[in-house]
CSV table of C-alpha atoms in Angstrom, one decimal:
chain,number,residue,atom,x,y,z
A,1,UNK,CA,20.1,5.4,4.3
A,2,UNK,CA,22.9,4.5,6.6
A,3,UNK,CA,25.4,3.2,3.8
A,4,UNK,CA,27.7,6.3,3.8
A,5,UNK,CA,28.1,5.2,7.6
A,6,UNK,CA,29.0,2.1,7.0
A,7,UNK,CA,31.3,3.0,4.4
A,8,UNK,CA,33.1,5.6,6.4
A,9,UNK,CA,33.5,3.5,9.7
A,10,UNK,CA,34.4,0.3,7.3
A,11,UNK,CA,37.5,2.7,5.3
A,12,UNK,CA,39.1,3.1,8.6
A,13,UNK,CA,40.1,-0.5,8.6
A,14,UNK,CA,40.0,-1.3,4.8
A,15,UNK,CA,39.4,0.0,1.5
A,16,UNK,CA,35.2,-1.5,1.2
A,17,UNK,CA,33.5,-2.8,-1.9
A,18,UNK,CA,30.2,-2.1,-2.6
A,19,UNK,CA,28.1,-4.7,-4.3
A,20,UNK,CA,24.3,-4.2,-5.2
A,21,UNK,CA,22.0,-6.4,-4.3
A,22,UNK,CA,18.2,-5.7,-5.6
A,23,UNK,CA,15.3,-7.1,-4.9
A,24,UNK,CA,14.8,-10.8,-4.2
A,25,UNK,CA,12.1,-12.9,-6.0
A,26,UNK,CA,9.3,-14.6,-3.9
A,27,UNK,CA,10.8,-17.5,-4.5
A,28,UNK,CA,14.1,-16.7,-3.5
A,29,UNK,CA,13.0,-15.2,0.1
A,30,UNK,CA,11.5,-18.8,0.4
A,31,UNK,CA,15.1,-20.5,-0.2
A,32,UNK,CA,16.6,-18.1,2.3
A,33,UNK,CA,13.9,-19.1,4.7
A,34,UNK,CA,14.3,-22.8,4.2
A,35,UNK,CA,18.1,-23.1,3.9
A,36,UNK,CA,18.9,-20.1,6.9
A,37,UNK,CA,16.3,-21.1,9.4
A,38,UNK,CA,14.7,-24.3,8.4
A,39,UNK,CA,10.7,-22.9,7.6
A,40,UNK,CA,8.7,-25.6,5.7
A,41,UNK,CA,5.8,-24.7,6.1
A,42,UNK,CA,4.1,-23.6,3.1
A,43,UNK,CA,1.5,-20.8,4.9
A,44,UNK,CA,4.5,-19.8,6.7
A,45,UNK,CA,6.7,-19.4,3.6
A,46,UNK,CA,4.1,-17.1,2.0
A,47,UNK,CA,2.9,-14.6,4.7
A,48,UNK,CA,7.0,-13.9,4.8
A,49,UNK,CA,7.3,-13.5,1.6
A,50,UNK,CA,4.3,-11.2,1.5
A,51,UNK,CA,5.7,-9.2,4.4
A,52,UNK,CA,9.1,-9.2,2.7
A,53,UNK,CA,8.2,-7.9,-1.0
A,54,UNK,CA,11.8,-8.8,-1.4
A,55,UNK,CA,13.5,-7.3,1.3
A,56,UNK,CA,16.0,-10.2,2.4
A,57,UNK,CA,16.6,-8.5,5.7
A,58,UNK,CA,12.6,-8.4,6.6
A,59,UNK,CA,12.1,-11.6,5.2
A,60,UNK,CA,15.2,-12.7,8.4
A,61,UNK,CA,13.2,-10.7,10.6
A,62,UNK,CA,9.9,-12.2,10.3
A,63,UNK,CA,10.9,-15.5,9.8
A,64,UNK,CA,13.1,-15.5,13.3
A,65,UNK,CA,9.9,-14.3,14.5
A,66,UNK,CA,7.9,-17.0,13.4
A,67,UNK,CA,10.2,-19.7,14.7
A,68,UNK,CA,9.8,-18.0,18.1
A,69,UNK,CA,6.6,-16.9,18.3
A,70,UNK,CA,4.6,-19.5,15.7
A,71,UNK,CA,2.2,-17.6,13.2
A,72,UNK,CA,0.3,-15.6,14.9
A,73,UNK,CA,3.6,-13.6,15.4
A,74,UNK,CA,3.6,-13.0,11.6
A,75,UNK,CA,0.1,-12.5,10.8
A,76,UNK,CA,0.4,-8.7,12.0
A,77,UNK,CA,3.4,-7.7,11.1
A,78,UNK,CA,3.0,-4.0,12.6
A,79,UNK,CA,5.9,-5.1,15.6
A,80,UNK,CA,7.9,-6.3,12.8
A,81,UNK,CA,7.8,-3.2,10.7
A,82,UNK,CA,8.2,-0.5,13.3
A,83,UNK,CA,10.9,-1.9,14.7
A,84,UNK,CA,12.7,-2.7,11.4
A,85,UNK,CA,11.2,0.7,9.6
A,86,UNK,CA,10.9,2.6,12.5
A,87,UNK,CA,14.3,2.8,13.3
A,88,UNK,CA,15.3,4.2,9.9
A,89,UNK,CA,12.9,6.8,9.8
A,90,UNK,CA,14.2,7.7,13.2
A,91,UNK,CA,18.0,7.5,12.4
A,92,UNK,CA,17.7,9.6,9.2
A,93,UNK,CA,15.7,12.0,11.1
A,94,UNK,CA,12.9,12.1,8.9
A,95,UNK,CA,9.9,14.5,9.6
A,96,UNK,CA,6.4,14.9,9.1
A,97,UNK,CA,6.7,16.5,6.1
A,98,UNK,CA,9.4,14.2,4.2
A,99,UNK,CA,7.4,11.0,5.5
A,100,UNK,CA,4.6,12.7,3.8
A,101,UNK,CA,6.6,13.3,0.9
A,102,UNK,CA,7.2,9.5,1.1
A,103,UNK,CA,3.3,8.6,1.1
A,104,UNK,CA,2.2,10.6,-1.9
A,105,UNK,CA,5.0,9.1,-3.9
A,106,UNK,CA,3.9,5.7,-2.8
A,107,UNK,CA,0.0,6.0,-3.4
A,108,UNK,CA,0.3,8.0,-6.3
A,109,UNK,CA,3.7,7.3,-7.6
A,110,UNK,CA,5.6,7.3,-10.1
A,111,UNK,CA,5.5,10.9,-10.4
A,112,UNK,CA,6.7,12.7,-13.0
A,113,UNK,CA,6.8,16.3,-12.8
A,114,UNK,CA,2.9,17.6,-12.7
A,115,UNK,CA,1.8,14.8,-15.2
A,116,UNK,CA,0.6,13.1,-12.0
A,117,UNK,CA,-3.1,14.4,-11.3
A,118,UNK,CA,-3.7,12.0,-7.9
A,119,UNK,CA,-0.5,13.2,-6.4
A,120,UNK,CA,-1.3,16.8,-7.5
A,121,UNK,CA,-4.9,16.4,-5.5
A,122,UNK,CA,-3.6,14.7,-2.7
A,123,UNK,CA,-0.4,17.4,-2.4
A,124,UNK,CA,-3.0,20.4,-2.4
A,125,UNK,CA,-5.2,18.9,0.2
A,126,UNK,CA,-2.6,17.2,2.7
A,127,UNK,CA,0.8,18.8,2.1
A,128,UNK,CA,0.3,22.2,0.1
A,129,UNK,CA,2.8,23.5,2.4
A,130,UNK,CA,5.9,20.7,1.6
A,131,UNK,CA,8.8,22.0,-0.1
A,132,UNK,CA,9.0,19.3,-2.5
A,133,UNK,CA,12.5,19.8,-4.4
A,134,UNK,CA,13.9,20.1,-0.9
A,135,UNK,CA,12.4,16.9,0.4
A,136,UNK,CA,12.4,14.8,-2.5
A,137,UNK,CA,16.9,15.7,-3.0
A,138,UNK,CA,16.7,14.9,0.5
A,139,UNK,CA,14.7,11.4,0.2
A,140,UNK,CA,17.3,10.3,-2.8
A,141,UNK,CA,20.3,11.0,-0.9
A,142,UNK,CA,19.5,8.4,1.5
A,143,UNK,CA,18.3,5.9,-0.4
A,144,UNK,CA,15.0,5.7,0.3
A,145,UNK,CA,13.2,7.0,-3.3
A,146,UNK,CA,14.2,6.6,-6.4
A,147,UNK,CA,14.9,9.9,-8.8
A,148,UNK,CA,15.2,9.3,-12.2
A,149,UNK,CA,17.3,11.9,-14.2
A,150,UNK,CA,15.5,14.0,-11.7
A,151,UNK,CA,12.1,13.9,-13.3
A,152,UNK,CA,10.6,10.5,-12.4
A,153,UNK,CA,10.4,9.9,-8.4
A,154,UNK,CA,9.1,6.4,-7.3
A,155,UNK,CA,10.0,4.9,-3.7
A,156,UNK,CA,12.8,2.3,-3.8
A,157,UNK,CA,11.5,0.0,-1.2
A,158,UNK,CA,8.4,-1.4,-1.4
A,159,UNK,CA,8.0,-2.5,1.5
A,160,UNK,CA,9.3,0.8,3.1
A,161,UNK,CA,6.1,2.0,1.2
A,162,UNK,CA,3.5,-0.5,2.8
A,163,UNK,CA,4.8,0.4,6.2
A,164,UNK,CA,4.4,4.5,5.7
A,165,UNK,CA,0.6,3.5,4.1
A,166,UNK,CA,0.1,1.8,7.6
A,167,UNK,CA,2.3,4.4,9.5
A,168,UNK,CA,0.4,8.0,7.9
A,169,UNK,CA,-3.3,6.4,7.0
A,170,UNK,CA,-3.7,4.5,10.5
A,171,UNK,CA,-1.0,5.0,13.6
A,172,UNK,CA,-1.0,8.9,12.8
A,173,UNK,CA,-4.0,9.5,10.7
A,174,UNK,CA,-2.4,12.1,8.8
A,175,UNK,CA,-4.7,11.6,6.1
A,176,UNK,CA,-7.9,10.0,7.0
A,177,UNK,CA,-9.0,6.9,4.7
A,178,UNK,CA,-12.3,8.6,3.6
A,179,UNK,CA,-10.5,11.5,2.5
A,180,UNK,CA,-7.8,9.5,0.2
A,181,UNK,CA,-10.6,7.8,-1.3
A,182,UNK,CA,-12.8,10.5,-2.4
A,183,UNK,CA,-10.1,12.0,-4.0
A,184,UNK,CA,-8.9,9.2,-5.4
A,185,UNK,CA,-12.2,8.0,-6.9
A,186,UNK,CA,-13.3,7.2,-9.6
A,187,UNK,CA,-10.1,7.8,-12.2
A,188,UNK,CA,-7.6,6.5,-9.6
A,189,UNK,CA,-9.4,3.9,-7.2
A,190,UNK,CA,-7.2,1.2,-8.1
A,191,UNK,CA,-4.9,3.2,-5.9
A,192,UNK,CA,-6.5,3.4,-3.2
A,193,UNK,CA,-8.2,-0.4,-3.0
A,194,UNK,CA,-4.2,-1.0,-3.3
A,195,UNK,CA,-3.6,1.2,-0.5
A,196,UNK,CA,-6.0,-0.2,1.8
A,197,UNK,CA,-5.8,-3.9,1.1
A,198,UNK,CA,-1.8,-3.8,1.6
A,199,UNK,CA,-2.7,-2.3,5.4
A,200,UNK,CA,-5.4,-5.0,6.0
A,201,UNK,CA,-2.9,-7.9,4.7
A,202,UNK,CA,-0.1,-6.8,6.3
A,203,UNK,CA,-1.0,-4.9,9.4
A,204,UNK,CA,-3.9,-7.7,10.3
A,205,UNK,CA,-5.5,-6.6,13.3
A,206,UNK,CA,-9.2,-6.0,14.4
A,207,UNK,CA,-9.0,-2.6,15.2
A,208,UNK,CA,-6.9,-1.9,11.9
A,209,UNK,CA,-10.3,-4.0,10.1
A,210,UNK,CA,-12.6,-1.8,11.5
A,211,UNK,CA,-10.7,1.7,11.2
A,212,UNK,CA,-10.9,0.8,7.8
A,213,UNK,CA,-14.3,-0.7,6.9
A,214,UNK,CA,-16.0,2.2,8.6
A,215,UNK,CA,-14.0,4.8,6.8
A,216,UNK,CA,-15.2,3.1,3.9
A,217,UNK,CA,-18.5,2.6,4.7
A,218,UNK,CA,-18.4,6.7,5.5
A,219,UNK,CA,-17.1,7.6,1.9
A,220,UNK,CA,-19.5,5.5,0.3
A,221,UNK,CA,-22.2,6.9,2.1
A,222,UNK,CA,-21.3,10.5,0.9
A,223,UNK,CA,-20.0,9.7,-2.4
A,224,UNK,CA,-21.3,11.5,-5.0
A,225,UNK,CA,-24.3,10.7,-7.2
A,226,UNK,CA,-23.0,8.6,-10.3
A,227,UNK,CA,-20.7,7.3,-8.5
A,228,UNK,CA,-22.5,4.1,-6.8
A,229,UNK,CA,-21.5,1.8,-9.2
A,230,UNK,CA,-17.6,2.4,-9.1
A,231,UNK,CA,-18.2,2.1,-5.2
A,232,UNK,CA,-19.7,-1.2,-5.5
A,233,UNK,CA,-17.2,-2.7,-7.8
A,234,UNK,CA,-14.1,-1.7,-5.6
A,235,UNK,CA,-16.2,-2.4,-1.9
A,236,UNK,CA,-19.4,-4.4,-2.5
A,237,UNK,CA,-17.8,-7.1,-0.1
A,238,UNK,CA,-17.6,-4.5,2.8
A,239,UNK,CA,-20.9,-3.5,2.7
A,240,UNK,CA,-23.1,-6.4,1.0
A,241,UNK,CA,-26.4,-4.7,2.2
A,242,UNK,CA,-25.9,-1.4,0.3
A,243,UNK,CA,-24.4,-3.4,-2.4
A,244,UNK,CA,-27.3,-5.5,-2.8
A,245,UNK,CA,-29.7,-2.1,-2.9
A,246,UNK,CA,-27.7,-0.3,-5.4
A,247,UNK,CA,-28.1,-3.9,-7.6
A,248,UNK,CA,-31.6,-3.9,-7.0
A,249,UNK,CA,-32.5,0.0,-7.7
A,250,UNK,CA,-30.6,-0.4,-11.3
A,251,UNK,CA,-32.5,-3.7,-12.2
A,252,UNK,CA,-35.6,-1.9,-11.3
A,253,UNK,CA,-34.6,0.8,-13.3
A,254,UNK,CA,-34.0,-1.1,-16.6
A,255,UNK,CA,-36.7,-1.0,-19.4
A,256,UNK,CA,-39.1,-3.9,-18.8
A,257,UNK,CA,-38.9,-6.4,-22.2
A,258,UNK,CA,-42.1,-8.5,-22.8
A,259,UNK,CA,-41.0,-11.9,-24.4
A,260,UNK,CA,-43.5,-14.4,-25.2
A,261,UNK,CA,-41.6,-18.0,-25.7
A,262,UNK,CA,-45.2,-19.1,-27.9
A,263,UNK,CA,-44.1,-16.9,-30.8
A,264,UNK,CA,-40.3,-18.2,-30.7
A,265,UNK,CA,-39.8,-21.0,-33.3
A,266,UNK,CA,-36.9,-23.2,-31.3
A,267,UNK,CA,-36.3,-25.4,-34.9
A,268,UNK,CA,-35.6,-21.7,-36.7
A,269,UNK,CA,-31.7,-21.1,-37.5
């Protein structure tokens, strides 16, 4: 977002280079960590690298952090990402409706065209009003999705991504939780069980934990009938009681099969 900046204040000293540098492996951010600023530890090394998704510069962020502040300064990582992501969305004066732009692309992306039936839904109901060429030229100018031969649109940062899942679904509740996942379910729940695990890893916080569990505790309880058992698969461990029920009602509900062991021959093959 800011590299046509750099490159004009750079070009009135020199003539710059550019040089691409994509995403780091996991394993990679750990090196960095270990080599730049001495981190050993192995918890250490893999909350970072889970907060950095490959972003080098994060991965620096969190890990001065951490040396600072000890673990609990990178076990929510909300200071770390506003302050790192906030301040782009800011400088590239982004407003609600490109930063909503940005969150249908990352919960339902990669879009192509209308092929894309969750970001379709959740475009209707949340952002029916965007002007999506407009936004979407704008996003790829600076950098911050990726527009393939101007059909396919995916975000470019990942991490960029988690913090605007955290930034629209909990600090501005934009779009509520139980609302992404009743449109989301069943065909596209993997989505949204992405979508709010990625806020609970990253963004670990007790009122975060219980923003979420009650919104799904709320969309469960008015989900609609045939739909119990794709509830409990995706969030049977948030609400074991109703889980449990639902187990117990389709058990009961199976034809009863009257086996008598006497009549089995155990020596037949």
């Amino acid at each position: 977002y800011a590299r046509e900046r750099v490159i004009s204040t750079v070009s009135k000293y020199t003539s710059p280079e550019v040089i691409e540098i994509g995403r780091l492996t996991d394993e990679e951010i750990k090196d960095i960590l270990k080599t730049d600023l001495g981190i050993l530890n192995p918890d250490y090394l893999k909350k970072i690298s889970e907060i950095a998704n490959g972003n080098a510069r994060l991965a620096f962020l969190a890990g001065i952090r951490s040396v600072d502040e000890g673990y609990q300064a990178i076990r929510n990582a909300e200071d770390i990402f506003r302050n790192y992501y906030g301040r782009i969305l800011s400088d590239a004066g982004l407003t609600k409706d490109d930063v909503m732009m940005l969150f249908l692309i990352t919960v339902a992306g990669p879009v192509k065209g209308e092929e894309n039936q969750l970001y379709n839904d959740l475009k209707k109901q949340y952002a029916s009003e965007v002007r999506e060429n407009e936004i979407v030229e704008k996003l790829y100018s600076l950098e911050l999705v990726d527009w393939f031969k101007n059909e396919i649109t995916k975000i470019s940062d990942q991490s960029l991504g988690n913090y605007i899942l955290y930034y629209v679904l909990f600090e501005k509740r934009w779009v509520s939780i139980e609302g992404l996942i009743a449109i989301s379910f069943p065909r596209y729940k993997n989505k949204a069980v992405y979508a709010l695990k990625t806020i609970i890893e990253i963004f670990n916080s007790e009122e975060v934990a219980h923003y979420v569990e009650n919104s799904i505790i709320s969309a469960w309880d008015n989900a609609p009938d045939g739909q119990d058992m794709e509830y409990l698969e995706a969030f049977h461990q948030v609400n074991p009681d109703k889980a449990l029920s639902i187990i117990k009602k389709k058990i009961e509900q199976e034809k009863y099969a009257d086996f008598d062991m006497h009549s089995f021959d155990v020596n037949s093959k």
